[in-house]
Amino acid sequence: MTRVAVFPGSFDPMTNAHLDVARRASGLFDRLVIGVLNNPKKRPLFDVGERVSLIEHCVVDLGEHVSVEAFDGLTVEFARRQEAGFIVRGLRAVSDFEAELQMALTNRKLAPEIDTTFLMTALEYGYVSSSLAKEVARFGGDVTEMLPAPVAAALADRLSEGPRV
Ligand code: PNS
């Protein structure tokens, strides 16, 4: 049996916590598709194409069974299109749990054939989030421990362009 999982998220941008979860999941599933949500309601710092290519850079060493795709709409529909039986989400701390439980139960209601699996982020990345990394970088702080090197470089470049109107 081929085990296929999707790992959905906003990834604006991918952090070391995300990468850690992707690495762990890549060892558990025969195929892992990292799904980058194209959410028209949000104004991301990186557009969806930029987010996809940054992630592709970061996961290149995880193997050919790992791919990255943009998606719109419901995560479960994306999972069905990928013929995935699993959704992967990372948990950093207890504070993530409530929202993740709600999402997992909603997704189960929508697609009972798909199970959500949670992977604990490595302890050293338990505090890392995309929004905190952006804030730290914006004020000139060091984000090298929070972000993969290509992401940190892209973020520095983006912020050097000045505020977006
Ligand atoms: O990286 P994030 O922002 O925590 O990811 C959240 C994401 C993209 C997984 C979630 O917002 C999502 O699944 N959005 C797609 C819409 C959807 O399926 N909603 C119902 C599930 S709650």
mmCIF file of C-alpha atoms and ligand atoms in Angstrom:
data_model
loop_
_atom_site.group_PDB
_atom_site.id
_atom_site.type_symbol
_atom_site.label_atom_id
_atom_site.label_comp_id
_atom_site.label_asym_id
_atom_site.label_seq_id
_atom_site.Cartn_x
_atom_site.Cartn_y
_atom_site.Cartn_z
ATOM 1 C CA MET A 1 0.000 0.000 0.000
ATOM 2 C CA THR A 2 1.306 3.425 -0.929
ATOM 3 C CA ARG A 3 0.949 5.953 1.862
ATOM 4 C CA VAL A 4 0.452 9.469 0.562
ATOM 5 C CA ALA A 5 0.236 12.578 2.738
ATOM 6 C CA VAL A 6 -0.246 16.266 2.178
ATOM 7 C CA PHE A 7 1.357 18.848 4.449
ATOM 8 C CA PRO A 8 -0.743 22.002 3.982
ATOM 9 C CA GLY A 9 0.071 25.474 5.212
ATOM 10 C CA SER A 10 0.522 29.118 4.418
ATOM 11 C CA PHE A 11 4.313 28.893 4.551
ATOM 12 C CA ASP A 12 4.788 32.686 4.394
ATOM 13 C CA PRO A 13 7.635 31.830 4.559
ATOM 14 C CA MET A 14 8.734 28.278 5.414
ATOM 15 C CA THR A 15 10.518 28.115 8.784
ATOM 16 C CA ASN A 16 12.895 25.593 10.308
ATOM 17 C CA ALA A 17 9.919 24.279 12.297
ATOM 18 C CA HIS A 18 8.038 23.547 9.044
ATOM 19 C CA LEU A 19 11.148 22.026 7.508
ATOM 20 C CA ASP A 20 11.625 19.802 10.543
ATOM 21 C CA VAL A 21 8.048 18.515 10.204
ATOM 22 C CA ALA A 22 8.492 17.994 6.446
ATOM 23 C CA ARG A 23 11.692 16.031 7.102
ATOM 24 C CA ARG A 24 10.022 13.804 9.687
ATOM 25 C CA ALA A 25 6.974 13.248 7.464
ATOM 26 C CA SER A 26 9.185 12.430 4.472
ATOM 27 C CA GLY A 27 10.473 9.456 6.440
ATOM 28 C CA LEU A 28 6.972 8.200 7.220
ATOM 29 C CA PHE A 29 5.166 8.450 3.894
ATOM 30 C CA ASP A 30 5.825 7.054 0.419
ATOM 31 C CA ARG A 31 4.826 10.376 -1.104
ATOM 32 C CA LEU A 32 4.562 13.747 0.597
ATOM 33 C CA VAL A 33 3.037 16.765 -1.112
ATOM 34 C CA ILE A 34 3.616 20.071 0.615
ATOM 35 C CA GLY A 35 0.570 22.199 -0.177
ATOM 36 C CA VAL A 36 0.936 25.965 -0.219
ATOM 37 C CA LEU A 37 -2.388 27.698 0.281
ATOM 38 C CA ASN A 38 -3.145 30.489 -2.121
ATOM 39 C CA ASN A 39 -5.491 32.475 0.096
ATOM 40 C CA PRO A 40 -6.916 35.504 -1.733
ATOM 41 C CA LYS A 41 -8.079 36.959 1.603
ATOM 42 C CA LYS A 42 -4.536 37.315 2.948
ATOM 43 C CA ARG A 43 -1.781 39.565 1.714
ATOM 44 C CA PRO A 44 1.296 37.369 2.056
ATOM 45 C CA LEU A 45 4.822 38.765 2.012
ATOM 46 C CA PHE A 46 5.730 36.167 -0.629
ATOM 47 C CA ASP A 47 3.323 35.316 -3.415
ATOM 48 C CA VAL A 48 2.333 31.701 -3.817
ATOM 49 C CA GLY A 49 4.844 31.015 -6.607
ATOM 50 C CA GLU A 50 7.676 32.449 -4.513
ATOM 51 C CA ARG A 51 6.627 30.349 -1.526
ATOM 52 C CA VAL A 52 6.527 27.189 -3.629
ATOM 53 C CA SER A 53 9.972 27.751 -5.104
ATOM 54 C CA LEU A 54 11.513 28.644 -1.727
ATOM 55 C CA ILE A 55 10.154 25.410 -0.253
ATOM 56 C CA GLU A 56 11.386 23.429 -3.265
ATOM 57 C CA HIS A 57 14.865 24.785 -2.542
ATOM 58 C CA CYS A 58 14.632 23.773 1.117
ATOM 59 C CA VAL A 59 13.357 20.217 0.594
ATOM 60 C CA VAL A 60 15.563 19.214 -2.308
ATOM 61 C CA ASP A 61 17.580 16.836 -0.111
ATOM 62 C CA LEU A 62 14.478 15.057 1.247
ATOM 63 C CA GLY A 63 14.107 12.961 -1.899
ATOM 64 C CA GLU A 64 12.038 12.749 -5.031
ATOM 65 C CA HIS A 65 9.010 11.480 -3.147
ATOM 66 C CA VAL A 66 8.594 14.989 -1.710
ATOM 67 C CA SER A 67 6.972 17.644 -3.913
ATOM 68 C CA VAL A 68 5.487 21.095 -3.494
ATOM 69 C CA GLU A 69 2.229 22.373 -4.987
ATOM 70 C CA ALA A 70 0.097 25.477 -4.655
ATOM 71 C CA PHE A 71 -3.582 24.961 -3.940
ATOM 72 C CA ASP A 72 -6.805 26.930 -3.573
ATOM 73 C CA GLY A 73 -9.878 26.040 -1.569
ATOM 74 C CA LEU A 74 -10.287 23.215 0.879
ATOM 75 C CA THR A 75 -7.332 21.208 2.128
ATOM 76 C CA VAL A 76 -9.338 17.971 1.962
ATOM 77 C CA GLU A 77 -10.105 18.560 -1.733
ATOM 78 C CA PHE A 78 -6.413 19.157 -2.352
ATOM 79 C CA ALA A 79 -5.674 15.920 -0.459
ATOM 80 C CA ARG A 80 -8.245 14.028 -2.556
ATOM 81 C CA ARG A 81 -6.715 15.355 -5.784
ATOM 82 C CA GLN A 82 -3.360 14.035 -4.568
ATOM 83 C CA GLU A 83 -5.000 10.710 -3.592
ATOM 84 C CA ALA A 84 -3.649 11.273 -0.084
ATOM 85 C CA GLY A 85 -4.995 9.379 2.894
ATOM 86 C CA PHE A 86 -3.289 11.668 5.400
ATOM 87 C CA ILE A 87 -2.892 15.321 6.294
ATOM 88 C CA VAL A 88 0.250 16.196 8.232
ATOM 89 C CA ARG A 89 0.368 19.096 10.653
ATOM 90 C CA GLY A 90 3.078 20.112 13.092
ATOM 91 C CA LEU A 91 2.472 20.810 16.747
ATOM 92 C CA ARG A 92 4.898 23.100 18.523
ATOM 93 C CA ALA A 93 3.208 23.547 21.870
ATOM 94 C CA VAL A 94 -0.049 22.887 23.701
ATOM 95 C CA SER A 95 -1.226 26.297 22.488
ATOM 96 C CA ASP A 96 -1.356 24.938 18.911
ATOM 97 C CA PHE A 97 -3.548 22.043 19.948
ATOM 98 C CA GLU A 98 -6.973 23.626 20.203
ATOM 99 C CA ALA A 99 -7.010 25.179 16.755
ATOM 100 C CA GLU A 100 -5.443 22.083 15.232
ATOM 101 C CA LEU A 101 -8.025 19.814 16.858
ATOM 102 C CA GLN A 102 -10.820 21.973 15.472
ATOM 103 C CA MET A 103 -9.281 21.871 12.004
ATOM 104 C CA ALA A 104 -8.707 18.112 12.162
ATOM 105 C CA LEU A 105 -12.292 17.462 13.270
ATOM 106 C CA THR A 106 -13.661 19.763 10.557
ATOM 107 C CA ASN A 107 -11.556 18.003 7.954
ATOM 108 C CA ARG A 108 -12.707 14.608 9.223
ATOM 109 C CA LYS A 109 -16.327 15.726 8.913
ATOM 110 C CA LEU A 110 -15.666 16.857 5.342
ATOM 111 C CA ALA A 111 -13.594 13.822 4.382
ATOM 112 C CA PRO A 112 -13.884 10.870 6.783
ATOM 113 C CA GLU A 113 -11.493 8.814 4.669
ATOM 114 C CA ILE A 114 -8.598 11.209 5.392
ATOM 115 C CA ASP A 115 -6.800 11.170 8.727
ATOM 116 C CA THR A 116 -4.846 14.066 10.199
ATOM 117 C CA THR A 117 -1.528 13.081 11.732
ATOM 118 C CA PHE A 118 0.418 15.367 14.047
ATOM 119 C CA LEU A 119 4.160 15.507 14.342
ATOM 120 C CA MET A 120 5.881 17.268 17.207
ATOM 121 C CA THR A 121 8.340 19.889 16.083
ATOM 122 C CA ALA A 122 11.870 19.523 17.431
ATOM 123 C CA LEU A 123 12.263 21.234 20.803
ATOM 124 C CA GLU A 124 14.692 23.832 19.470
ATOM 125 C CA TYR A 125 12.063 25.084 16.984
ATOM 126 C CA GLY A 126 9.153 25.108 19.409
ATOM 127 C CA TYR A 127 9.066 28.910 19.484
ATOM 128 C CA VAL A 128 9.448 29.467 15.743
ATOM 129 C CA SER A 129 6.670 30.863 13.566
ATOM 130 C CA SER A 130 6.604 32.603 10.194
ATOM 131 C CA SER A 131 5.057 35.738 11.657
ATOM 132 C CA LEU A 132 7.599 36.026 14.480
ATOM 133 C CA ALA A 133 10.479 35.454 12.073
ATOM 134 C CA LYS A 134 9.144 38.236 9.820
ATOM 135 C CA GLU A 135 8.792 40.585 12.766
ATOM 136 C CA VAL A 136 12.292 39.870 14.075
ATOM 137 C CA ALA A 137 13.783 40.307 10.589
ATOM 138 C CA ARG A 138 11.819 43.517 10.045
ATOM 139 C CA PHE A 139 13.483 45.040 13.110
ATOM 140 C CA GLY A 140 16.938 43.857 12.119
ATOM 141 C CA GLY A 141 17.142 40.814 14.414
ATOM 142 C CA ASP A 142 18.966 37.602 13.617
ATOM 143 C CA VAL A 143 16.694 34.922 12.132
ATOM 144 C CA THR A 144 19.356 32.421 11.105
ATOM 145 C CA GLU A 145 18.175 29.857 13.654
ATOM 146 C CA MET A 146 14.521 30.289 12.703
ATOM 147 C CA LEU A 147 14.683 30.052 8.928
ATOM 148 C CA PRO A 148 16.410 27.888 6.336
ATOM 149 C CA ALA A 149 19.277 29.878 4.755
ATOM 150 C CA PRO A 150 17.593 30.471 1.335
ATOM 151 C CA VAL A 151 14.462 31.721 3.122
ATOM 152 C CA ALA A 152 16.430 34.059 5.411
ATOM 153 C CA ALA A 153 18.175 35.496 2.325
ATOM 154 C CA ALA A 154 14.886 35.943 0.432
ATOM 155 C CA LEU A 155 13.316 37.608 3.464
ATOM 156 C CA ALA A 156 16.228 40.037 3.832
ATOM 157 C CA ASP A 157 15.899 40.891 0.136
ATOM 158 C CA ARG A 158 12.142 41.374 0.367
ATOM 159 C CA LEU A 159 12.392 43.614 3.429
ATOM 160 C CA SER A 160 15.144 45.680 1.844
ATOM 161 C CA GLU A 161 12.634 46.597 -0.873
ATOM 162 C CA GLY A 162 10.822 48.709 1.715
ATOM 163 C CA PRO A 163 7.183 48.715 2.793
ATOM 164 C CA ARG A 164 4.640 47.321 0.331
ATOM 165 C CA VAL A 165 1.748 49.547 -0.546
HETATM 166 O O1 PNS B 1 0.162 27.532 7.984
HETATM 167 P P1 PNS B 1 -1.231 27.727 8.505
HETATM 168 O O2 PNS B 1 -1.712 29.124 8.190
HETATM 169 O O3 PNS B 1 -1.393 27.344 9.940
HETATM 170 O O4 PNS B 1 -2.166 26.713 7.647
HETATM 171 C C1 PNS B 1 -3.554 26.683 7.801
HETATM 172 C C2 PNS B 1 -4.197 25.858 6.693
HETATM 173 C C3 PNS B 1 -3.758 26.341 5.327
HETATM 174 C C4 PNS B 1 -3.805 24.398 6.832
HETATM 175 C C5 PNS B 1 -5.733 25.991 6.863
HETATM 176 O O5 PNS B 1 -6.074 27.332 6.924
HETATM 177 C C6 PNS B 1 -6.497 25.341 5.731
HETATM 178 O O6 PNS B 1 -6.576 24.127 5.631
HETATM 179 N N1 PNS B 1 -7.030 26.188 4.824
HETATM 180 C C7 PNS B 1 -7.730 25.732 3.626
HETATM 181 C C8 PNS B 1 -9.238 25.914 3.795
HETATM 182 C C9 PNS B 1 -9.833 24.730 4.534
HETATM 183 O O7 PNS B 1 -9.672 23.584 4.140
HETATM 184 N N2 PNS B 1 -10.538 25.035 5.633
HETATM 185 C C10 PNS B 1 -11.205 24.007 6.413
HETATM 186 C C11 PNS B 1 -10.259 23.325 7.383
HETATM 187 S S1 PNS B 1 -10.318 24.123 8.878
#
